[in-house]
């Protein structure tokens, strides 16, 4: 039991160490997730995007191709370093800021971003607190796109010992939590009946 707790924590919940850095440098299995998320975000050069849980920085590199500005946050110092090194030119040019911080307590000002995304983090965070933080840092008339795994059936994508240590939310649970956080016009779209692509807006 302790071994699987260590595996989940070191490689997935808060990735750190040489193996985690190698695994997250370019997680090819997430490329389709990045594609679907970018399609929903519809980024333009005027956007200031926040990514919560930036991992190795592959998504940031793709998002920056739109010409947007971006802030990337991760609670793993190793992932912050990976994202910064992968996108060194954007950091140097002032188009990308990479910060260490928790999804439930983002080190960012209120009403600052035009859009925000978080992919594959709802398994291991306090979801209501995280959604409240996303609402706080978004400007009025801004958008949020989340990508996660549906609860029915999620365990085909994860080894059972890892799935038992993760949390999953039904479509209706996600919509209820988004509304409670002040994020309206929410929609949950299924991809291959496996993934949930969640969109919502902040209007106030």
Short mmCIF file of C-alpha atoms in Angstrom, two decimals:
data_model
loop_
_atom_site.label_atom_id
_atom_site.label_comp_id
_atom_site.label_asym_id
_atom_site.label_seq_id
_atom_site.Cartn_x
_atom_site.Cartn_y
_atom_site.Cartn_z
CA UNK A 1 0.00 0.00 0.00
CA UNK A 2 2.76 2.47 0.91
CA UNK A 3 4.55 1.73 -2.37
CA UNK A 4 1.51 2.73 -4.46
CA UNK A 5 1.02 5.85 -2.31
CA UNK A 6 4.62 6.80 -3.05
CA UNK A 7 4.24 6.05 -6.78
CA UNK A 8 1.05 8.12 -7.04
CA UNK A 9 2.52 11.04 -5.11
CA UNK A 10 5.97 11.17 -6.75
CA UNK A 11 4.87 10.63 -10.37
CA UNK A 12 1.28 11.94 -10.52
CA UNK A 13 0.08 13.99 -7.57
CA UNK A 14 3.24 16.11 -7.13
CA UNK A 15 5.77 14.89 -9.74
CA UNK A 16 9.38 15.16 -8.64
CA UNK A 17 12.68 13.40 -9.13
CA UNK A 18 14.51 12.16 -12.24
CA UNK A 19 11.87 9.63 -13.32
CA UNK A 20 9.05 12.18 -13.03
CA UNK A 21 11.04 14.77 -14.99
CA UNK A 22 11.68 12.23 -17.74
CA UNK A 23 8.05 11.13 -17.85
CA UNK A 24 6.56 14.63 -17.93
CA UNK A 25 9.10 16.23 -20.30
CA UNK A 26 6.72 15.44 -23.16
CA UNK A 27 3.76 13.26 -22.17
CA UNK A 28 2.78 12.08 -25.65
CA UNK A 29 -0.39 10.40 -24.37
CA UNK A 30 -1.69 13.89 -23.51
CA UNK A 31 -1.27 15.38 -26.99
CA UNK A 32 -4.91 14.74 -27.92
CA UNK A 33 -6.00 16.29 -24.62
CA UNK A 34 -4.00 19.40 -25.49
CA UNK A 35 -5.59 19.49 -28.95
CA UNK A 36 -9.14 19.26 -27.59
CA UNK A 37 -8.45 21.89 -24.92
CA UNK A 38 -6.96 24.34 -27.40
CA UNK A 39 -9.95 23.87 -29.69
CA UNK A 40 -12.27 24.92 -26.86
CA UNK A 41 -10.07 27.84 -25.71
CA UNK A 42 -9.85 29.44 -29.17
CA UNK A 43 -6.89 31.55 -28.13
CA UNK A 44 -5.92 34.81 -29.79
CA UNK A 45 -3.07 37.28 -29.36
CA UNK A 46 -5.13 39.44 -26.97
CA UNK A 47 -5.60 36.61 -24.47
CA UNK A 48 -3.80 36.20 -21.16
CA UNK A 49 -4.09 32.48 -20.42
CA UNK A 50 -3.56 30.79 -17.07
CA UNK A 51 -2.68 27.09 -17.02
CA UNK A 52 -2.98 25.41 -13.62
CA UNK A 53 -0.93 22.22 -13.40
CA UNK A 54 1.48 22.94 -16.26
CA UNK A 55 3.50 19.72 -16.01
CA UNK A 56 6.42 19.63 -18.42
CA UNK A 57 5.38 22.67 -20.45
CA UNK A 58 4.31 20.98 -23.68
CA UNK A 59 0.84 22.53 -23.61
CA UNK A 60 2.31 25.95 -22.85
CA UNK A 61 4.49 25.71 -25.95
CA UNK A 62 1.46 24.94 -28.11
CA UNK A 63 -0.73 27.62 -26.55
CA UNK A 64 1.93 30.30 -27.04
CA UNK A 65 1.85 29.66 -30.78
CA UNK A 66 -1.41 31.64 -30.77
CA UNK A 67 0.51 34.77 -29.82
CA UNK A 68 -1.14 34.99 -26.39
CA UNK A 69 0.53 35.83 -23.11
CA UNK A 70 0.52 33.08 -20.53
CA UNK A 71 1.06 32.28 -16.86
CA UNK A 72 1.73 28.66 -15.90
CA UNK A 73 1.42 27.37 -12.33
CA UNK A 74 2.34 24.03 -10.81
CA UNK A 75 2.81 22.91 -7.21
CA UNK A 76 5.85 20.86 -8.22
CA UNK A 77 9.14 22.75 -8.38
CA UNK A 78 10.43 20.18 -10.87
CA UNK A 79 7.51 20.85 -13.24
CA UNK A 80 7.96 24.61 -12.91
CA UNK A 81 11.61 24.18 -13.92
CA UNK A 82 10.68 21.93 -16.86
CA UNK A 83 8.08 24.36 -18.19
CA UNK A 84 10.48 27.27 -17.91
CA UNK A 85 13.34 25.48 -19.65
CA UNK A 86 11.11 24.14 -22.45
CA UNK A 87 9.77 27.64 -23.12
CA UNK A 88 12.91 29.62 -22.36
CA UNK A 89 12.47 32.09 -25.22
CA UNK A 90 8.89 32.96 -24.20
CA UNK A 91 10.02 33.49 -20.60
CA UNK A 92 12.86 35.73 -21.76
CA UNK A 93 10.49 37.73 -23.97
CA UNK A 94 8.04 38.24 -21.10
CA UNK A 95 5.27 36.25 -22.80
CA UNK A 96 5.34 33.43 -20.23
CA UNK A 97 5.58 33.54 -16.44
CA UNK A 98 6.01 30.23 -14.58
CA UNK A 99 5.18 30.08 -10.88
CA UNK A 100 5.11 27.48 -8.13
CA UNK A 101 1.81 27.36 -6.29
CA UNK A 102 -1.19 25.26 -5.28
CA UNK A 103 -4.39 25.14 -7.32
CA UNK A 104 -6.40 25.82 -4.16
CA UNK A 105 -4.41 28.98 -3.32
CA UNK A 106 -3.07 30.49 -6.53
CA UNK A 107 -0.31 33.11 -6.04
CA UNK A 108 -2.07 35.46 -8.46
CA UNK A 109 -4.15 38.65 -8.36
CA UNK A 110 -7.92 38.88 -8.71
CA UNK A 111 -9.60 39.37 -12.11
CA UNK A 112 -6.35 39.07 -14.04
CA UNK A 113 -6.85 36.49 -16.83
CA UNK A 114 -9.04 36.29 -19.92
CA UNK A 115 -9.07 32.47 -19.87
CA UNK A 116 -7.89 29.60 -17.71
CA UNK A 117 -7.37 25.90 -18.21
CA UNK A 118 -6.55 22.90 -16.04
CA UNK A 119 -6.02 19.41 -17.41
CA UNK A 120 -5.74 16.19 -15.43
CA UNK A 121 -5.54 17.86 -12.03
CA UNK A 122 -9.04 17.34 -10.62
CA UNK A 123 -8.03 13.82 -9.55
CA UNK A 124 -5.82 15.16 -6.77
CA UNK A 125 -7.04 18.63 -5.74
CA UNK A 126 -9.85 20.03 -3.62
CA UNK A 127 -12.13 20.67 -6.59
CA UNK A 128 -14.53 23.24 -5.03
CA UNK A 129 -11.62 25.32 -3.69
CA UNK A 130 -9.82 25.09 -7.02
CA UNK A 131 -12.88 26.24 -8.98
CA UNK A 132 -13.35 29.14 -6.56
CA UNK A 133 -9.76 30.17 -7.20
CA UNK A 134 -10.27 29.99 -10.95
CA UNK A 135 -13.29 32.26 -10.58
CA UNK A 136 -11.28 34.70 -8.46
CA UNK A 137 -8.43 35.16 -10.94
CA UNK A 138 -10.63 35.41 -14.05
CA UNK A 139 -11.80 38.72 -15.46
CA UNK A 140 -15.52 39.22 -16.04
CA UNK A 141 -16.70 37.78 -19.36
CA UNK A 142 -13.87 35.28 -19.38
CA UNK A 143 -13.77 31.54 -19.94
CA UNK A 144 -12.54 28.34 -18.32
CA UNK A 145 -11.79 25.00 -19.98
CA UNK A 146 -11.15 21.89 -17.90
CA UNK A 147 -10.18 18.44 -19.12
CA UNK A 148 -10.50 15.38 -16.91
CA UNK A 149 -11.56 11.73 -16.90
CA UNK A 150 -15.17 10.65 -16.48
CA UNK A 151 -16.09 8.36 -13.58
CA UNK A 152 -17.75 5.81 -15.84
CA UNK A 153 -15.44 4.07 -16.53
CA UNK A 154 -12.18 5.87 -15.59
CA UNK A 155 -10.22 2.94 -14.32
CA UNK A 156 -9.41 1.58 -17.75
CA UNK A 157 -7.02 4.54 -18.13
CA UNK A 158 -5.21 4.06 -14.84
CA UNK A 159 -3.75 1.12 -12.98
CA UNK A 160 -6.35 0.16 -10.36
CA UNK A 161 -4.11 1.08 -7.39
CA UNK A 162 -3.74 4.61 -8.82
CA UNK A 163 -7.44 4.96 -9.70
CA UNK A 164 -8.37 4.11 -6.12
CA UNK A 165 -6.25 7.07 -4.97
CA UNK A 166 -7.84 9.53 -7.39
CA UNK A 167 -11.21 11.26 -7.38
CA UNK A 168 -13.68 11.53 -10.25
CA UNK A 169 -16.79 13.65 -10.71
CA UNK A 170 -19.97 13.03 -12.67
CA UNK A 171 -21.10 15.57 -15.25
CA UNK A 172 -23.83 16.85 -12.93
CA UNK A 173 -21.42 17.12 -9.99
CA UNK A 174 -19.05 19.23 -12.08
CA UNK A 175 -21.85 21.56 -13.19
CA UNK A 176 -23.05 21.96 -9.60
CA UNK A 177 -19.55 22.79 -8.35
CA UNK A 178 -18.97 25.26 -11.19
CA UNK A 179 -22.22 27.06 -10.39
CA UNK A 180 -21.35 27.18 -6.69
CA UNK A 181 -17.99 28.75 -7.61
CA UNK A 182 -19.72 31.46 -9.64
CA UNK A 183 -18.94 30.01 -13.06
CA UNK A 184 -21.98 29.92 -15.30
CA UNK A 185 -23.11 28.62 -18.68
CA UNK A 186 -21.26 25.39 -17.94
CA UNK A 187 -21.18 22.54 -20.40
CA UNK A 188 -19.67 19.06 -20.09
CA UNK A 189 -18.82 17.35 -23.35
CA UNK A 190 -17.77 13.71 -23.48
CA UNK A 191 -14.89 12.59 -25.71
CA UNK A 192 -14.99 8.88 -26.54
CA UNK A 193 -17.25 8.56 -23.49
CA UNK A 194 -14.06 8.59 -21.45
CA UNK A 195 -12.96 12.20 -21.06
CA UNK A 196 -14.90 15.22 -19.84
CA UNK A 197 -14.20 18.54 -21.54
CA UNK A 198 -15.76 21.20 -19.33
CA UNK A 199 -16.40 24.80 -20.40
CA UNK A 200 -17.81 27.65 -18.34
CA UNK A 201 -17.69 31.45 -18.09
CA UNK A 202 -17.39 34.12 -15.45
CA UNK A 203 -19.85 36.92 -16.08
CA UNK A 204 -19.80 39.04 -12.91
#
